[in-house]
Amino acid sequence: MSLLDELKAKYPLTISQKEADDFVAGLKAKQQEYYNNAAVQQTIFSCIDLTTLKQTDSKKSVTAFVEKVNQFAKDYPMYTNVGGICVYPNFSEIYKSTLKVAGVNKAVVAGGFPSSQTFKEIKVLESKMAVEAGATEVDIVIPVGEMLGGNVEQVFDEVKSVKAVLPNNHLKVILETGVLTNIETIWYASVAAMEAGADFIKTSTGKEQQGDMQTAAYVMCSAIKAYREKSGRNVGFKPAGGIRTALDATLFYLIVETLLGKEQMKAELFRIGASSLANSSLSRMETLRLGKETEVKYF
């Protein structure tokens, strides 16, 4: 029996596209209410992975990026800081030298990000080196082409091999859901990654087409729930790519809370990957705090 057959027996797919569409449509009636809720908006902000993944990133620019998070704690002491920062792995050491505020997770992308097209040994080594240099979390991409071709064994093996060198660190596994084409593939990519040891499953790199991320979120959170019921281990969820406004983020908050419960709504189990969301989220918090429309361009 292949690994995919084993996963199908253990985690049969019980949801459909219509169920996903109906579920998301039903939540949109609550979206404005949650958008107007200051506590919800603070939670969203505190779960952002503030991200810079540009070809032009440098030690100087990434240091300034991290310093901005330090400064935020001084300029906005009334708010909980972002959940994490995410940079390329060669900048991991900047976390040690520059990040001063407590509670902000130090993430990197690794494993041949974003294509994942390199040797498994390099993926493992790059992840290990990043943590040794100062990162506390690693985001990797599954070998998407292998998943599309039904080679779930390779997906499982690569995730398990990377997790083996990160026993005390969060491993966030990116499925690239916009490329996975259907609910069934997203479901079994999710459960394969979790069975292999993923601490989070994540939708997208933001470097490929995002597809229907709301459906992907529904499928992935449903898979997390099924996995949690079978294993007793809870896994985090991270939507990422194309989430630019606080209103957009609010819908993903609702999807996760409704499927996985309020206890999931903390940075240990929920992140939003974004390079442009933070200003929109901060503007929304300030609008609610001050009682008037406020636009903030901070990050």
mmCIF file of C-alpha atoms in Angstrom:
data_model
loop_
_atom_site.group_PDB
_atom_site.id
_atom_site.type_symbol
_atom_site.label_atom_id
_atom_site.label_comp_id
_atom_site.label_asym_id
_atom_site.label_seq_id
_atom_site.Cartn_x
_atom_site.Cartn_y
_atom_site.Cartn_z
ATOM 1 C CA MET A 1 0.000 0.000 0.000
ATOM 2 C CA SER A 2 1.371 3.414 -0.943
ATOM 3 C CA LEU A 3 1.625 6.238 1.561
ATOM 4 C CA LEU A 4 -1.166 8.065 -0.258
ATOM 5 C CA ASP A 5 -3.408 5.005 0.109
ATOM 6 C CA GLU A 6 -2.573 4.862 3.816
ATOM 7 C CA LEU A 7 -3.438 8.526 4.248
ATOM 8 C CA LYS A 8 -6.693 8.072 2.342
ATOM 9 C CA ALA A 9 -7.655 5.243 4.694
ATOM 10 C CA LYS A 10 -6.693 7.239 7.795
ATOM 11 C CA TYR A 11 -7.961 10.663 6.685
ATOM 12 C CA PRO A 12 -10.762 10.176 4.147
ATOM 13 C CA LEU A 13 -11.735 13.387 2.385
ATOM 14 C CA THR A 14 -15.247 14.314 3.490
ATOM 15 C CA ILE A 15 -15.613 17.897 2.207
ATOM 16 C CA SER A 16 -16.527 19.321 -1.175
ATOM 17 C CA GLN A 17 -16.054 22.555 -3.098
ATOM 18 C CA LYS A 18 -19.707 23.450 -2.470
ATOM 19 C CA GLU A 19 -19.291 22.961 1.267
ATOM 20 C CA ALA A 20 -16.228 25.206 1.201
ATOM 21 C CA ASP A 21 -18.046 27.875 -0.806
ATOM 22 C CA ASP A 22 -21.106 27.760 1.471
ATOM 23 C CA PHE A 23 -18.948 27.890 4.592
ATOM 24 C CA VAL A 24 -17.002 30.957 3.452
ATOM 25 C CA ALA A 25 -20.151 32.698 2.202
ATOM 26 C CA GLY A 26 -21.780 32.163 5.589
ATOM 27 C CA LEU A 27 -18.860 33.767 7.392
ATOM 28 C CA LYS A 28 -18.938 36.904 5.274
ATOM 29 C CA ALA A 29 -22.059 37.981 7.182
ATOM 30 C CA LYS A 30 -19.873 38.256 10.304
ATOM 31 C CA GLN A 31 -16.883 39.861 8.617
ATOM 32 C CA GLN A 32 -17.857 43.486 9.279
ATOM 33 C CA GLU A 33 -18.678 42.768 12.928
ATOM 34 C CA TYR A 34 -15.233 41.254 13.483
ATOM 35 C CA TYR A 35 -13.616 44.043 11.464
ATOM 36 C CA ASN A 36 -15.116 46.480 13.977
ATOM 37 C CA ASN A 37 -13.914 44.471 16.989
ATOM 38 C CA ALA A 38 -10.760 46.014 18.482
ATOM 39 C CA ALA A 39 -9.715 42.799 20.272
ATOM 40 C CA VAL A 40 -9.977 40.789 17.050
ATOM 41 C CA GLN A 41 -7.944 43.366 15.134
ATOM 42 C CA GLN A 42 -5.243 43.361 17.827
ATOM 43 C CA THR A 43 -5.090 39.569 17.668
ATOM 44 C CA ILE A 44 -4.698 39.690 13.882
ATOM 45 C CA PHE A 45 -1.861 42.206 14.151
ATOM 46 C CA SER A 46 -0.131 40.130 16.836
ATOM 47 C CA CYS A 47 -0.215 37.097 14.517
ATOM 48 C CA ILE A 48 1.393 38.788 11.500
ATOM 49 C CA ASP A 49 4.719 37.454 10.243
ATOM 50 C CA LEU A 50 6.185 40.757 9.035
ATOM 51 C CA THR A 51 8.051 39.732 5.904
ATOM 52 C CA THR A 52 10.745 40.994 3.565
ATOM 53 C CA LEU A 53 11.743 38.596 0.793
ATOM 54 C CA LYS A 54 13.122 40.821 -1.942
ATOM 55 C CA GLN A 55 16.024 40.198 -4.274
ATOM 56 C CA THR A 56 17.379 43.577 -3.187
ATOM 57 C CA ASP A 57 17.413 42.769 0.555
ATOM 58 C CA SER A 58 20.782 43.461 2.182
ATOM 59 C CA LYS A 59 22.266 43.356 5.672
ATOM 60 C CA LYS A 60 21.637 47.085 5.929
ATOM 61 C CA SER A 61 18.007 46.945 4.790
ATOM 62 C CA VAL A 62 17.116 43.879 6.866
ATOM 63 C CA THR A 63 18.740 45.407 9.969
ATOM 64 C CA ALA A 64 16.596 48.531 9.475
ATOM 65 C CA PHE A 65 13.544 46.302 8.973
ATOM 66 C CA VAL A 66 14.160 44.526 12.278
ATOM 67 C CA GLU A 67 14.878 47.830 14.058
ATOM 68 C CA LYS A 68 11.428 49.017 13.003
ATOM 69 C CA VAL A 69 9.906 46.189 15.038
ATOM 70 C CA ASN A 70 12.032 47.238 18.032
ATOM 71 C CA GLN A 71 10.841 50.818 17.627
ATOM 72 C CA PHE A 72 7.198 49.773 17.354
ATOM 73 C CA ALA A 73 7.276 48.582 20.963
ATOM 74 C CA LYS A 74 8.249 52.115 22.005
ATOM 75 C CA ASP A 75 5.964 54.045 19.660
ATOM 76 C CA TYR A 76 2.850 51.916 20.248
ATOM 77 C CA PRO A 77 3.181 50.467 23.767
ATOM 78 C CA MET A 78 -0.601 49.972 23.932
ATOM 79 C CA TYR A 79 -0.434 47.177 21.328
ATOM 80 C CA THR A 80 1.073 43.697 21.288
ATOM 81 C CA ASN A 81 3.845 43.536 18.679
ATOM 82 C CA VAL A 82 3.756 41.433 15.508
ATOM 83 C CA GLY A 83 3.933 37.664 15.877
ATOM 84 C CA GLY A 84 7.146 37.264 13.945
ATOM 85 C CA ILE A 85 9.571 38.525 11.337
ATOM 86 C CA CYS A 86 10.424 36.476 8.248
ATOM 87 C CA VAL A 87 13.561 36.977 6.142
ATOM 88 C CA TYR A 88 15.923 35.006 3.919
ATOM 89 C CA PRO A 89 18.139 32.536 5.831
ATOM 90 C CA ASN A 90 21.411 34.354 5.164
ATOM 91 C CA PHE A 91 20.120 37.168 7.383
ATOM 92 C CA SER A 92 19.450 34.933 10.405
ATOM 93 C CA GLU A 93 22.370 36.359 12.380
ATOM 94 C CA ILE A 94 20.749 39.811 12.291
ATOM 95 C CA TYR A 95 18.130 38.512 14.710
ATOM 96 C CA LYS A 96 20.819 37.900 17.333
ATOM 97 C CA SER A 97 22.478 41.265 16.867
ATOM 98 C CA THR A 98 19.445 43.463 16.343
ATOM 99 C CA LEU A 99 16.075 42.153 17.565
ATOM 100 C CA LYS A 100 15.603 43.370 21.145
ATOM 101 C CA VAL A 101 11.889 42.977 21.872
ATOM 102 C CA ALA A 102 10.608 39.790 23.488
ATOM 103 C CA GLY A 103 7.875 37.605 22.045
ATOM 104 C CA VAL A 104 8.578 38.210 18.346
ATOM 105 C CA ASN A 105 9.372 34.961 16.530
ATOM 106 C CA LYS A 106 12.453 34.887 14.293
ATOM 107 C CA ALA A 107 11.494 33.096 11.087
ATOM 108 C CA VAL A 108 13.335 32.412 7.855
ATOM 109 C CA VAL A 109 12.430 30.801 4.568
ATOM 110 C CA ALA A 110 14.731 27.917 3.679
ATOM 111 C CA GLY A 111 14.913 24.641 1.776
ATOM 112 C CA GLY A 112 15.454 26.156 -1.654
ATOM 113 C CA PHE A 113 12.631 28.679 -1.224
ATOM 114 C CA PRO A 114 10.480 29.426 -3.160
ATOM 115 C CA SER A 115 10.799 26.662 -5.778
ATOM 116 C CA SER A 116 12.018 23.892 -3.451
ATOM 117 C CA GLN A 117 13.978 22.590 -6.446
ATOM 118 C CA THR A 118 17.222 21.482 -4.868
ATOM 119 C CA PHE A 119 18.754 18.477 -3.109
ATOM 120 C CA LYS A 120 17.116 17.276 0.096
ATOM 121 C CA GLU A 121 20.493 17.437 1.808
ATOM 122 C CA ILE A 122 20.758 21.141 0.974
ATOM 123 C CA LYS A 123 17.239 21.775 2.298
ATOM 124 C CA VAL A 124 18.161 20.094 5.567
ATOM 125 C CA LEU A 125 21.518 21.873 5.859
ATOM 126 C CA GLU A 126 20.131 25.309 5.020
ATOM 127 C CA SER A 127 17.399 24.909 7.649
ATOM 128 C CA LYS A 128 19.905 23.737 10.267
ATOM 129 C CA MET A 129 22.345 26.552 9.502
ATOM 130 C CA ALA A 130 19.588 29.174 9.750
ATOM 131 C CA VAL A 131 18.615 28.070 13.245
ATOM 132 C CA GLU A 132 22.234 27.870 14.350
ATOM 133 C CA ALA A 133 22.714 31.446 13.115
ATOM 134 C CA GLY A 134 19.756 32.858 15.054
ATOM 135 C CA ALA A 135 16.404 31.885 13.555
ATOM 136 C CA THR A 136 13.811 30.186 15.743
ATOM 137 C CA GLU A 137 11.398 29.131 12.967
ATOM 138 C CA VAL A 138 11.830 27.811 9.439
ATOM 139 C CA ASP A 139 9.361 27.975 6.539
ATOM 140 C CA ILE A 140 9.924 25.466 3.733
ATOM 141 C CA VAL A 141 8.022 24.554 0.558
ATOM 142 C CA ILE A 142 7.005 21.010 -0.289
ATOM 143 C CA PRO A 143 8.235 19.606 -3.634
ATOM 144 C CA VAL A 144 5.065 20.735 -5.389
ATOM 145 C CA GLY A 145 5.688 18.875 -8.631
ATOM 146 C CA GLU A 146 6.116 15.597 -6.767
ATOM 147 C CA MET A 147 2.843 16.183 -4.901
ATOM 148 C CA LEU A 148 1.048 16.854 -8.165
ATOM 149 C CA GLY A 149 2.524 13.635 -9.556
ATOM 150 C CA GLY A 150 1.318 11.588 -6.577
ATOM 151 C CA ASN A 151 4.773 11.131 -5.044
ATOM 152 C CA VAL A 152 3.577 11.752 -1.486
ATOM 153 C CA GLU A 153 6.487 9.673 -0.167
ATOM 154 C CA GLN A 154 8.976 12.366 -1.211
ATOM 155 C CA VAL A 155 6.856 15.135 0.301
ATOM 156 C CA PHE A 156 6.684 13.220 3.584
ATOM 157 C CA ASP A 157 10.384 12.320 3.571
ATOM 158 C CA GLU A 158 11.586 15.879 2.961
ATOM 159 C CA VAL A 159 9.408 17.394 5.679
ATOM 160 C CA LYS A 160 10.398 14.672 8.141
ATOM 161 C CA SER A 161 14.096 15.092 7.318
ATOM 162 C CA VAL A 162 14.020 18.861 7.886
ATOM 163 C CA LYS A 163 11.990 18.524 11.090
ATOM 164 C CA ALA A 164 14.554 16.036 12.411
ATOM 165 C CA VAL A 165 17.184 18.807 12.607
ATOM 166 C CA LEU A 166 14.710 21.286 14.143
ATOM 167 C CA PRO A 167 13.398 19.386 17.172
ATOM 168 C CA ASN A 168 12.930 22.541 19.244
ATOM 169 C CA ASN A 169 11.868 24.932 16.497
ATOM 170 C CA HIS A 170 8.668 25.569 14.578
ATOM 171 C CA LEU A 171 8.681 24.117 11.071
ATOM 172 C CA LYS A 172 6.120 25.831 8.838
ATOM 173 C CA VAL A 173 5.401 23.858 5.664
ATOM 174 C CA ILE A 174 4.166 25.726 2.578
ATOM 175 C CA LEU A 175 1.875 23.768 0.258
ATOM 176 C CA GLU A 176 1.620 26.354 -2.571
ATOM 177 C CA THR A 177 -2.118 25.748 -2.705
ATOM 178 C CA GLY A 178 -2.704 27.931 -5.774
ATOM 179 C CA VAL A 179 -0.785 25.348 -7.797
ATOM 180 C CA LEU A 180 -2.265 22.195 -6.239
ATOM 181 C CA THR A 181 -5.399 22.486 -8.428
ATOM 182 C CA ASN A 182 -8.041 20.758 -6.280
ATOM 183 C CA ILE A 183 -9.358 20.127 -2.786
ATOM 184 C CA GLU A 184 -8.190 16.508 -2.651
ATOM 185 C CA THR A 185 -4.559 17.382 -3.410
ATOM 186 C CA ILE A 186 -4.571 20.188 -0.817
ATOM 187 C CA TRP A 187 -6.102 17.855 1.775
ATOM 188 C CA TYR A 188 -3.528 15.083 1.332
ATOM 189 C CA ALA A 189 -0.613 17.512 1.097
ATOM 190 C CA SER A 190 -1.830 18.899 4.435
ATOM 191 C CA VAL A 191 -2.094 15.567 6.220
ATOM 192 C CA ALA A 192 1.189 14.289 4.745
ATOM 193 C CA ALA A 193 3.013 17.380 6.037
ATOM 194 C CA MET A 194 1.455 17.045 9.490
ATOM 195 C CA GLU A 195 2.144 13.330 9.711
ATOM 196 C CA ALA A 196 5.777 14.138 8.854
ATOM 197 C CA GLY A 197 6.044 16.588 11.758
ATOM 198 C CA ALA A 198 5.007 20.032 10.469
ATOM 199 C CA ASP A 199 4.193 22.461 13.286
ATOM 200 C CA PHE A 200 2.316 24.772 10.902
ATOM 201 C CA ILE A 201 0.892 24.332 7.442
ATOM 202 C CA LYS A 202 0.905 27.412 5.220
ATOM 203 C CA THR A 203 -0.926 28.225 1.994
ATOM 204 C CA SER A 204 1.509 30.023 -0.281
ATOM 205 C CA THR A 205 4.939 31.505 -0.843
ATOM 206 C CA GLY A 206 3.397 34.609 -2.386
ATOM 207 C CA LYS A 207 5.710 34.006 -5.349
ATOM 208 C CA GLU A 208 3.251 31.877 -7.367
ATOM 209 C CA GLN A 209 -0.442 32.208 -8.191
ATOM 210 C CA GLN A 210 -2.442 32.210 -4.969
ATOM 211 C CA GLY A 211 -5.646 30.694 -6.364
ATOM 212 C CA ASP A 212 -8.704 30.504 -4.095
ATOM 213 C CA MET A 213 -7.030 30.915 -0.713
ATOM 214 C CA GLN A 214 -10.330 31.001 1.160
ATOM 215 C CA THR A 215 -11.167 27.509 -0.055
ATOM 216 C CA ALA A 216 -7.604 26.419 0.693
ATOM 217 C CA ALA A 217 -7.921 27.793 4.230
ATOM 218 C CA TYR A 218 -11.161 25.878 4.744
ATOM 219 C CA VAL A 219 -9.617 22.629 3.495
ATOM 220 C CA MET A 220 -6.378 23.019 5.454
ATOM 221 C CA CYS A 221 -8.094 23.960 8.719
ATOM 222 C CA SER A 222 -10.493 21.034 8.276
ATOM 223 C CA ALA A 223 -7.443 18.788 7.809
ATOM 224 C CA ILE A 224 -5.837 20.239 10.954
ATOM 225 C CA LYS A 225 -9.018 19.428 12.868
ATOM 226 C CA ALA A 226 -9.079 15.852 11.550
ATOM 227 C CA TYR A 227 -5.391 15.401 12.333
ATOM 228 C CA ARG A 228 -5.840 16.850 15.840
ATOM 229 C CA GLU A 229 -8.684 14.429 16.558
ATOM 230 C CA LYS A 230 -6.565 11.454 15.408
ATOM 231 C CA SER A 231 -3.198 12.396 16.915
ATOM 232 C CA GLY A 232 -3.963 14.665 19.856
ATOM 233 C CA ARG A 233 -1.391 17.149 18.488
ATOM 234 C CA ASN A 234 -2.442 20.615 17.418
ATOM 235 C CA VAL A 235 -0.899 22.182 14.315
ATOM 236 C CA GLY A 236 -0.876 25.868 13.421
ATOM 237 C CA PHE A 237 -2.205 27.472 10.252
ATOM 238 C CA LYS A 238 -0.706 30.317 8.237
ATOM 239 C CA PRO A 239 -2.441 31.925 5.258
ATOM 240 C CA ALA A 240 0.055 33.884 3.189
ATOM 241 C CA GLY A 241 0.298 35.663 -0.134
ATOM 242 C CA GLY A 242 -1.974 38.431 -1.341
ATOM 243 C CA ILE A 243 -3.532 39.299 2.041
ATOM 244 C CA ARG A 244 -3.150 43.068 1.989
ATOM 245 C CA THR A 245 -5.951 44.575 4.058
ATOM 246 C CA ALA A 246 -7.279 44.207 7.577
ATOM 247 C CA LEU A 247 -10.685 43.352 6.110
ATOM 248 C CA ASP A 248 -9.164 40.481 4.091
ATOM 249 C CA ALA A 249 -7.309 39.228 7.163
ATOM 250 C CA THR A 250 -10.525 39.322 9.191
ATOM 251 C CA LEU A 251 -12.132 36.707 6.960
ATOM 252 C CA PHE A 252 -9.184 34.331 7.455
ATOM 253 C CA TYR A 253 -9.404 34.943 11.202
ATOM 254 C CA LEU A 254 -13.074 33.923 11.053
ATOM 255 C CA ILE A 255 -12.335 30.757 9.064
ATOM 256 C CA VAL A 256 -9.731 29.608 11.586
ATOM 257 C CA GLU A 257 -11.711 30.534 14.703
ATOM 258 C CA THR A 258 -14.897 28.890 13.440
ATOM 259 C CA LEU A 259 -13.223 25.619 12.445
ATOM 260 C CA LEU A 260 -10.550 25.298 15.139
ATOM 261 C CA GLY A 261 -11.804 27.341 18.095
ATOM 262 C CA LYS A 262 -10.856 30.534 19.914
ATOM 263 C CA GLU A 263 -7.901 28.785 21.565
ATOM 264 C CA GLN A 264 -6.240 28.654 18.128
ATOM 265 C CA MET A 265 -6.205 32.431 17.826
ATOM 266 C CA LYS A 266 -2.714 33.186 19.101
ATOM 267 C CA ALA A 267 0.689 33.469 17.491
ATOM 268 C CA GLU A 268 1.683 29.989 18.641
ATOM 269 C CA LEU A 269 -0.978 28.496 16.353
ATOM 270 C CA PHE A 270 -2.025 31.190 13.881
ATOM 271 C CA ARG A 271 0.065 33.456 11.653
ATOM 272 C CA ILE A 272 -0.614 35.594 8.640
ATOM 273 C CA GLY A 273 2.263 35.997 6.216
ATOM 274 C CA ALA A 274 2.296 39.455 4.682
ATOM 275 C CA SER A 275 4.602 42.240 3.643
ATOM 276 C CA SER A 276 1.896 44.886 3.231
ATOM 277 C CA LEU A 277 -0.819 43.907 5.746
ATOM 278 C CA ALA A 278 0.814 45.429 8.830
ATOM 279 C CA ASN A 279 0.095 49.059 7.941
ATOM 280 C CA SER A 280 -3.531 48.295 7.084
ATOM 281 C CA SER A 281 -3.940 46.339 10.314
ATOM 282 C CA LEU A 282 -2.307 49.076 12.402
ATOM 283 C CA SER A 283 -4.488 51.698 10.696
ATOM 284 C CA ARG A 284 -7.589 49.701 11.595
ATOM 285 C CA MET A 285 -6.521 49.404 15.247
ATOM 286 C CA GLU A 286 -5.855 53.131 15.438
ATOM 287 C CA THR A 287 -9.201 53.919 13.785
ATOM 288 C CA LEU A 288 -11.008 51.833 16.398
ATOM 289 C CA ARG A 289 -8.956 53.242 19.284
ATOM 290 C CA LEU A 290 -9.311 56.888 18.282
ATOM 291 C CA GLY A 291 -12.863 56.705 16.979
ATOM 292 C CA LYS A 292 -12.020 58.323 13.652
ATOM 293 C CA GLU A 293 -10.664 57.095 10.323
ATOM 294 C CA THR A 294 -6.865 56.940 10.652
ATOM 295 C CA GLU A 295 -4.246 55.866 8.114
ATOM 296 C CA VAL A 296 -0.831 54.815 9.410
ATOM 297 C CA LYS A 297 2.218 54.122 7.248
ATOM 298 C CA TYR A 298 4.673 52.752 9.760
ATOM 299 C CA PHE A 299 6.332 49.642 8.345
#
